[in-house]
Short mmCIF file of C-alpha atoms and ligand atoms in Angstrom, two decimals:
data_model
loop_
_atom_site.label_atom_id
_atom_site.label_comp_id
_atom_site.label_asym_id
_atom_site.label_seq_id
_atom_site.Cartn_x
_atom_site.Cartn_y
_atom_site.Cartn_z
CA UNK A 290 -62.69 15.24 24.81
CA UNK A 291 -64.47 11.95 24.93
CA UNK A 292 -63.37 9.51 23.31
CA UNK A 293 -66.41 8.88 20.50
CA UNK A 294 -65.34 13.02 19.52
CA UNK A 295 -61.53 11.01 19.37
CA UNK A 296 -62.71 8.35 17.88
CA UNK A 297 -66.02 9.82 15.17
CA UNK A 298 -65.80 11.73 12.77
CA UNK A 299 -64.09 15.06 12.31
CA UNK A 300 -67.13 16.95 11.31
CA UNK A 301 -70.89 15.32 11.16
CA UNK A 302 -73.28 17.32 9.52
CA UNK A 303 -76.93 16.40 9.76
CA UNK A 304 -80.18 16.87 7.75
CA UNK A 305 -78.76 20.43 7.62
CA UNK A 306 -81.06 23.74 6.39
CA UNK A 307 -80.36 26.58 4.72
CA UNK A 308 -81.76 29.81 2.82
CA UNK A 309 -81.24 33.48 1.62
CA UNK A 310 -82.82 36.11 1.53
CA UNK A 311 -83.52 36.20 -1.69
CA UNK A 312 -84.79 40.16 -1.58
CA UNK A 313 -88.04 42.01 0.47
CA UNK A 314 -91.89 42.65 -0.08
CA UNK A 315 -93.02 46.58 -0.31
CA UNK A 316 -93.98 46.09 3.83
CA UNK A 317 -90.58 45.20 4.30
CA UNK A 318 -90.82 41.89 5.13
CA UNK A 319 -88.06 39.54 3.36
CA UNK A 320 -88.96 36.97 1.33
CA UNK A 321 -86.35 33.32 1.10
CA UNK A 322 -85.46 30.94 -1.70
CA UNK A 323 -83.63 27.87 0.91
CA UNK A 324 -81.16 26.59 -1.54
CA UNK A 325 -79.95 23.51 0.57
CA UNK A 326 -82.62 21.20 1.96
CA UNK A 327 -81.49 17.87 4.70
CA UNK A 328 -77.56 17.25 3.73
CA UNK A 329 -76.33 15.16 6.69
CA UNK A 330 -72.60 13.55 5.45
CA UNK A 331 -69.66 12.61 7.68
CA UNK A 332 -66.50 14.39 7.18
CA UNK A 333 -63.43 11.08 8.79
CA UNK A 334 -60.25 12.37 10.76
CA UNK A 335 -57.05 12.95 8.46
CA UNK A 336 -59.74 11.90 5.48
CA UNK A 337 -60.77 13.02 2.18
CA UNK A 338 -64.90 14.32 2.05
CA UNK A 339 -65.46 15.28 -2.07
CA UNK A 340 -68.67 17.86 -2.66
CA UNK A 341 -69.57 17.76 -6.09
CA UNK A 342 -72.55 18.55 -8.08
CA UNK A 343 -73.44 21.82 -10.80
CA UNK A 344 -73.23 25.21 -11.12
CA UNK A 345 -75.77 26.05 -8.58
CA UNK A 346 -76.45 23.33 -6.70
CA UNK A 347 -75.17 24.44 -2.75
CA UNK A 348 -71.66 23.27 -2.76
CA UNK A 349 -70.04 26.47 -1.16
CA UNK A 350 -73.23 27.45 1.01
CA UNK A 351 -72.57 24.20 3.16
CA UNK A 352 -68.64 25.83 2.68
CA UNK A 353 -70.06 28.94 3.77
CA UNK A 354 -72.46 26.86 6.49
CA UNK A 355 -68.99 25.36 7.85
CA UNK A 356 -67.06 28.02 8.06
CA UNK A 357 -70.23 30.14 9.79
CA UNK A 358 -70.29 32.63 7.63
CA UNK A 359 -73.69 31.95 6.38
CA UNK A 360 -76.57 30.99 9.25
CA UNK A 361 -78.38 27.92 9.42
CA UNK A 362 -82.29 26.86 9.26
CA UNK A 363 -82.34 23.65 10.37
CA UNK A 364 -80.05 21.42 11.42
CA UNK A 365 -76.94 20.61 12.67
CA UNK A 366 -73.19 20.95 11.95
CA UNK A 367 -71.61 19.30 15.38
CA UNK A 368 -67.38 19.69 14.86
CA UNK A 369 -65.72 17.72 17.96
CA UNK A 370 -69.23 16.68 19.05
CA UNK A 371 -69.10 20.56 19.44
CA UNK A 372 -72.98 21.47 17.06
CA UNK A 373 -71.64 24.42 15.48
CA UNK A 374 -75.16 25.69 13.98
CA UNK A 375 -75.94 26.68 17.73
CA UNK A 376 -73.81 29.10 18.64
CA UNK A 377 -74.51 32.76 18.13
CA UNK A 378 -74.43 34.90 15.24
CA UNK A 379 -71.23 36.40 14.68
CA UNK A 380 -69.35 34.58 17.88
CA UNK A 381 -67.34 32.62 16.50
CA UNK A 382 -64.56 30.93 19.56
CA UNK A 383 -61.16 31.74 18.46
CA UNK A 384 -60.68 27.81 18.86
CA UNK A 385 -62.24 26.89 16.42
CA UNK A 386 -61.42 29.82 13.22
CA UNK A 387 -58.52 28.25 13.75
CA UNK A 388 -59.99 24.69 13.29
CA UNK A 389 -61.40 24.92 9.74
CA UNK A 390 -59.39 26.98 7.33
CA UNK A 391 -60.58 27.92 3.73
CA UNK A 392 -58.40 28.51 0.60
CA UNK A 393 -60.72 29.42 -1.88
CA UNK A 394 -60.65 29.43 -6.03
CA UNK A 395 -58.82 32.22 -7.39
CA UNK A 396 -55.66 32.85 -4.98
CA UNK A 397 -55.40 36.35 -7.30
CA UNK A 398 -58.32 37.43 -5.57
CA UNK A 399 -58.46 36.12 -2.37
CA UNK A 400 -54.93 37.41 -1.32
CA UNK A 401 -53.68 40.76 -0.86
CA UNK A 402 -52.65 42.09 -4.31
CA UNK A 403 -50.89 44.57 -1.97
CA UNK A 404 -48.78 42.34 -0.12
CA UNK A 405 -45.56 40.50 -0.24
CA UNK A 406 -46.10 36.38 0.40
CA UNK A 407 -43.62 36.65 2.82
CA UNK A 408 -46.07 39.34 5.09
CA UNK A 409 -50.21 37.36 4.23
CA UNK A 410 -48.31 34.29 5.76
CA UNK A 411 -46.43 36.16 8.98
CA UNK A 412 -49.37 37.99 9.94
CA UNK A 413 -50.93 35.34 9.49
CA UNK A 414 -48.92 33.77 11.63
CA UNK A 415 -48.61 35.99 13.99
CA UNK A 416 -52.79 36.41 14.27
CA UNK A 417 -53.85 33.35 15.28
CA UNK A 418 -50.87 32.40 17.04
CA UNK A 419 -49.12 35.71 18.54
CA UNK A 420 -45.43 34.78 17.04
CA UNK A 421 -43.17 37.48 17.04
CA UNK A 422 -39.44 37.84 15.87
CA UNK A 423 -36.97 34.88 16.22
CA UNK A 424 -39.63 32.20 17.08
CA UNK A 425 -42.56 34.77 13.67
CA UNK A 426 -39.71 33.72 11.37
CA UNK A 427 -38.75 30.15 11.67
CA UNK A 428 -42.54 29.29 11.80
CA UNK A 429 -42.85 31.07 8.25
CA UNK A 430 -39.57 29.69 6.60
CA UNK A 431 -40.46 26.35 7.74
CA UNK A 432 -44.60 26.63 6.16
CA UNK A 433 -43.21 27.75 2.66
CA UNK A 434 -40.36 25.00 3.15
CA UNK A 435 -44.13 22.95 3.69
CA UNK A 436 -45.51 23.91 1.06
CA UNK A 437 -42.75 24.00 -1.82
CA UNK A 438 -42.23 27.43 -1.77
CA UNK A 439 -38.38 28.80 -1.57
CA UNK A 440 -38.99 31.97 1.01
CA UNK A 441 -35.98 33.55 -2.15
CA UNK A 442 -40.00 34.25 -3.25
CA UNK A 443 -41.04 35.98 -0.09
CA UNK A 444 -40.91 39.06 -1.17
CA UNK A 445 -42.98 39.01 -4.35
CA UNK A 446 -46.25 40.87 -4.64
CA UNK A 447 -49.67 37.55 -6.01
CA UNK A 448 -49.08 39.26 -9.21
CA UNK A 449 -45.07 38.41 -9.30
CA UNK A 450 -46.50 34.92 -8.47
CA UNK A 451 -46.92 32.08 -10.24
CA UNK A 452 -50.84 30.35 -10.29
CA UNK A 453 -49.56 27.78 -8.53
CA UNK A 454 -46.95 29.43 -6.19
CA UNK A 455 -49.93 31.86 -4.73
CA UNK A 456 -52.15 29.21 -4.25
CA UNK A 457 -49.49 27.55 -2.71
CA UNK A 458 -49.46 30.89 -0.31
CA UNK A 459 -52.68 31.15 0.00
CA UNK A 460 -52.09 26.15 1.41
CA UNK A 461 -49.08 28.00 4.13
CA UNK A 462 -52.04 30.79 5.26
CA UNK A 463 -54.29 28.99 5.88
CA UNK A 464 -52.25 25.91 7.78
CA UNK A 465 -50.73 29.16 9.65
CA UNK A 466 -53.42 28.21 12.88
CA UNK A 467 -52.36 24.66 12.36
CA UNK A 468 -55.93 23.63 11.24
CA UNK A 469 -57.60 20.44 11.56
CA UNK A 470 -59.73 20.92 8.65
CA UNK A 471 -59.53 22.59 5.33
CA UNK A 472 -62.54 23.96 2.78
CA UNK A 473 -61.17 23.56 -0.04
CA UNK A 474 -63.21 25.63 -2.14
CA UNK A 475 -62.08 24.80 -6.59
CA UNK A 476 -58.69 25.23 -5.05
CA UNK A 477 -57.13 23.35 -8.49
CA UNK A 478 -59.88 24.64 -11.20
CA UNK A 479 -58.37 27.65 -11.71
CA UNK A 480 -54.17 25.65 -12.47
CA UNK A 481 -53.43 24.29 -15.09
CA UNK A 482 -53.13 19.96 -15.62
CA UNK A 483 -49.34 20.12 -13.81
CA UNK A 484 -50.02 22.72 -11.61
CA UNK A 485 -53.12 21.41 -10.75
CA UNK A 486 -51.57 16.90 -9.96
CA UNK A 487 -48.64 19.44 -8.14
CA UNK A 488 -51.03 21.15 -6.11
CA UNK A 489 -52.98 18.24 -5.21
CA UNK A 490 -50.42 16.23 -4.19
CA UNK A 491 -49.03 18.71 -1.65
CA UNK A 492 -52.14 18.58 0.13
CA UNK A 493 -51.88 15.15 0.17
CA UNK A 494 -48.38 15.06 1.37
CA UNK A 495 -49.57 17.86 3.61
CA UNK A 496 -52.62 15.20 4.61
CA UNK A 497 -50.26 12.55 5.47
CA UNK A 498 -47.99 14.78 7.31
CA UNK A 499 -50.31 16.37 9.47
CA UNK A 500 -53.10 13.78 9.90
CA UNK A 501 -55.44 16.92 7.68
CA UNK A 502 -59.19 16.27 7.56
CA UNK A 503 -60.44 18.38 4.02
CA UNK A 504 -63.78 19.21 2.72
CA UNK A 505 -62.65 19.43 -1.19
CA UNK A 506 -65.48 21.52 -3.25
CA UNK A 507 -65.17 20.58 -6.54
CA UNK A 508 -66.58 20.70 -10.82
CA UNK A 509 -63.63 18.56 -11.85
CA UNK A 510 -65.52 14.08 -10.74
CA UNK A 511 -62.07 12.91 -11.94
CA UNK A 512 -60.52 15.23 -9.17
CA UNK A 513 -62.11 14.08 -6.34
CA UNK A 514 -61.34 10.04 -7.75
CA UNK A 515 -58.22 11.04 -7.19
CA UNK A 516 -58.14 12.94 -4.25
CA UNK A 517 -61.76 12.14 -1.93
CA UNK A 518 -62.04 9.32 -0.16
CA UNK A 519 -65.41 10.05 -0.41
CA UNK A 520 -67.95 12.28 -2.26
CA UNK A 521 -70.87 13.69 -2.07
CA UNK A 522 -72.64 14.61 -5.44
CA UNK A 523 -75.01 18.39 -4.66
CA UNK A 524 -77.99 18.01 -7.35
CA UNK A 525 -80.41 21.09 -6.60
CA UNK A 526 -79.10 21.23 -3.09
CA UNK A 527 -79.95 17.29 -2.67
CA UNK A 528 -77.42 14.06 -2.31
CA UNK A 529 -78.24 12.20 -4.83
CA UNK A 530 -75.28 10.22 -4.28
CA UNK A 531 -73.23 9.42 -1.23
CA UNK A 532 -71.21 7.41 -0.07
CA UNK A 533 -66.61 5.91 -0.32
CA UNK A 534 -65.82 7.36 -3.11
CA UNK A 535 -65.06 4.35 -4.57
CA UNK A 536 -68.90 3.08 -4.38
CA UNK A 537 -70.25 5.93 -6.01
CA UNK A 538 -67.98 5.92 -8.44
CA UNK A 539 -68.41 2.23 -9.77
CA UNK A 540 -72.13 2.14 -8.97
CA UNK A 541 -73.60 5.18 -8.60
CA UNK A 542 -78.14 4.65 -7.96
CA UNK A 543 -79.22 8.15 -9.70
CA UNK A 544 -79.08 8.90 -12.52
CA UNK A 545 -77.84 12.54 -11.67
CA UNK A 546 -75.13 10.51 -10.83
CA UNK A 547 -74.71 8.59 -13.64
CA UNK A 548 -74.43 11.30 -16.33
CA UNK A 549 -72.00 13.66 -14.53
CA UNK A 550 -70.11 10.46 -14.81
CA UNK A 551 -70.94 9.64 -18.24
CA UNK A 552 -69.55 13.45 -19.44
CA UNK A 553 -66.50 12.98 -18.20
CA UNK A 554 -64.83 10.88 -21.47
CA UNK A 555 -61.81 10.20 -20.15
CA UNK A 556 -63.20 8.25 -17.17
CA UNK A 557 -62.33 4.12 -18.30
CA UNK A 558 -62.61 2.65 -14.65
CA UNK A 559 -66.20 3.13 -14.33
CA UNK A 560 -68.69 0.50 -14.73
CA UNK A 561 -72.09 0.05 -16.08
CA UNK A 562 -74.68 0.37 -15.11
CA UNK A 563 -77.40 -1.48 -15.80
N1 LIG B 1295 -75.59 35.21 -0.80
C1 LIG B 1295 -76.90 34.60 -1.84
N2 LIG B 1295 -78.25 35.20 -1.88
C2 LIG B 1295 -79.05 34.68 -1.87
N3 LIG B 1295 -78.57 33.29 -2.96
C3 LIG B 1295 -76.61 33.30 -3.15
C4 LIG B 1295 -76.36 33.42 -2.10
N4 LIG B 1295 -75.58 32.97 -2.89
C5 LIG B 1295 -75.28 31.71 -3.32
N5 LIG B 1295 -76.47 32.03 -3.49
C6 LIG B 1295 -77.89 31.12 -4.69
O1 LIG B 1295 -77.53 29.79 -3.32
C7 LIG B 1295 -77.45 28.38 -4.74
C8 LIG B 1295 -76.50 28.11 -4.04
O2 LIG B 1295 -74.82 28.57 -4.17
P1 LIG B 1295 -74.00 28.31 -4.39
O3 LIG B 1295 -72.71 29.51 -4.19
O4 LIG B 1295 -74.10 27.03 -2.77
O5 LIG B 1295 -73.62 27.01 -5.55
P2 LIG B 1295 -71.96 26.20 -6.31
O6 LIG B 1295 -72.17 24.94 -6.51
O7 LIG B 1295 -71.21 26.15 -5.27
O8 LIG B 1295 -72.34 26.45 -7.12
P3 LIG B 1295 -70.95 26.85 -7.86
O9 LIG B 1295 -70.29 25.25 -8.83
O10 LIG B 1295 -71.23 27.22 -9.34
O11 LIG B 1295 -69.96 27.29 -7.36
C9 LIG B 1295 -77.26 29.19 -6.12
O12 LIG B 1295 -79.33 29.50 -6.25
C10 LIG B 1295 -77.48 30.49 -5.87
O13 LIG B 1295 -77.39 31.49 -6.73
MG1 LIG B 1296 -69.31 27.70 -5.62
#
């Protein structure tokens, strides 16, 4: 790793274009629709980049491209200096799969309903780190402790856990391989307000302890403001505003961002723009 890799951003996205196959002609030729049109942003090490915007604006699509779940049409996604968009489809190095993890909105769906909490986390530790026996047990116990889950809950199935506890299991599973970047796709959106605050505090603590970086996808601007360092406001696959959270929230440049902010009644600190 070169000096610039260490001091530069962890993730650097440039002129990202993504399309989906939307159907086929009667001749079987695929038809495509582009949904992300030239998006660029950086995620700094140990910081949180917020991705906000209306439903269908392309937030999860960008997250999926970073996770290499969908192909990139054009542009680059540099992680630690390497352009991961160049790698052939289906060939994602294990080191990258360890370095970038994801936490979804609905832990009830993302967790295996037939797997106890302990086994869910242990399976990830076994897979990524190859630990067995006492070392595996210690590592899982440490992860439970890191996310504030009592180990007695280890024998519970997802249905026997609260939403907040389920999300802690999902976070522990994501942390099992010591990732550098976690994509949180509406990770706190399904939780009630007080549980949401607890999970946000957890994410913040984990960031401070582990130097984690997050891409935090959310439609909740209040949450984004409290958690994120910088933010991109997405509308129909393009950024309407991009920059440090304080700049974007205090002085939004686009009418779209202003309208989004105006739609939040509980948002007192915003300066009214001309
Ligand atoms: N697999 C797919 N095939 C075709 N189009 C898709 C596919 N997945 C998403 N899209 C379309 O791409 C656009 C962006 O979707 P995306 O899921 O990224 O939005 P989003 O910003 O995450 O929305 P939400 O806030 O509702 O989760 C939408 O128009 C959506 O219909
Ligand atoms: Mg989404």
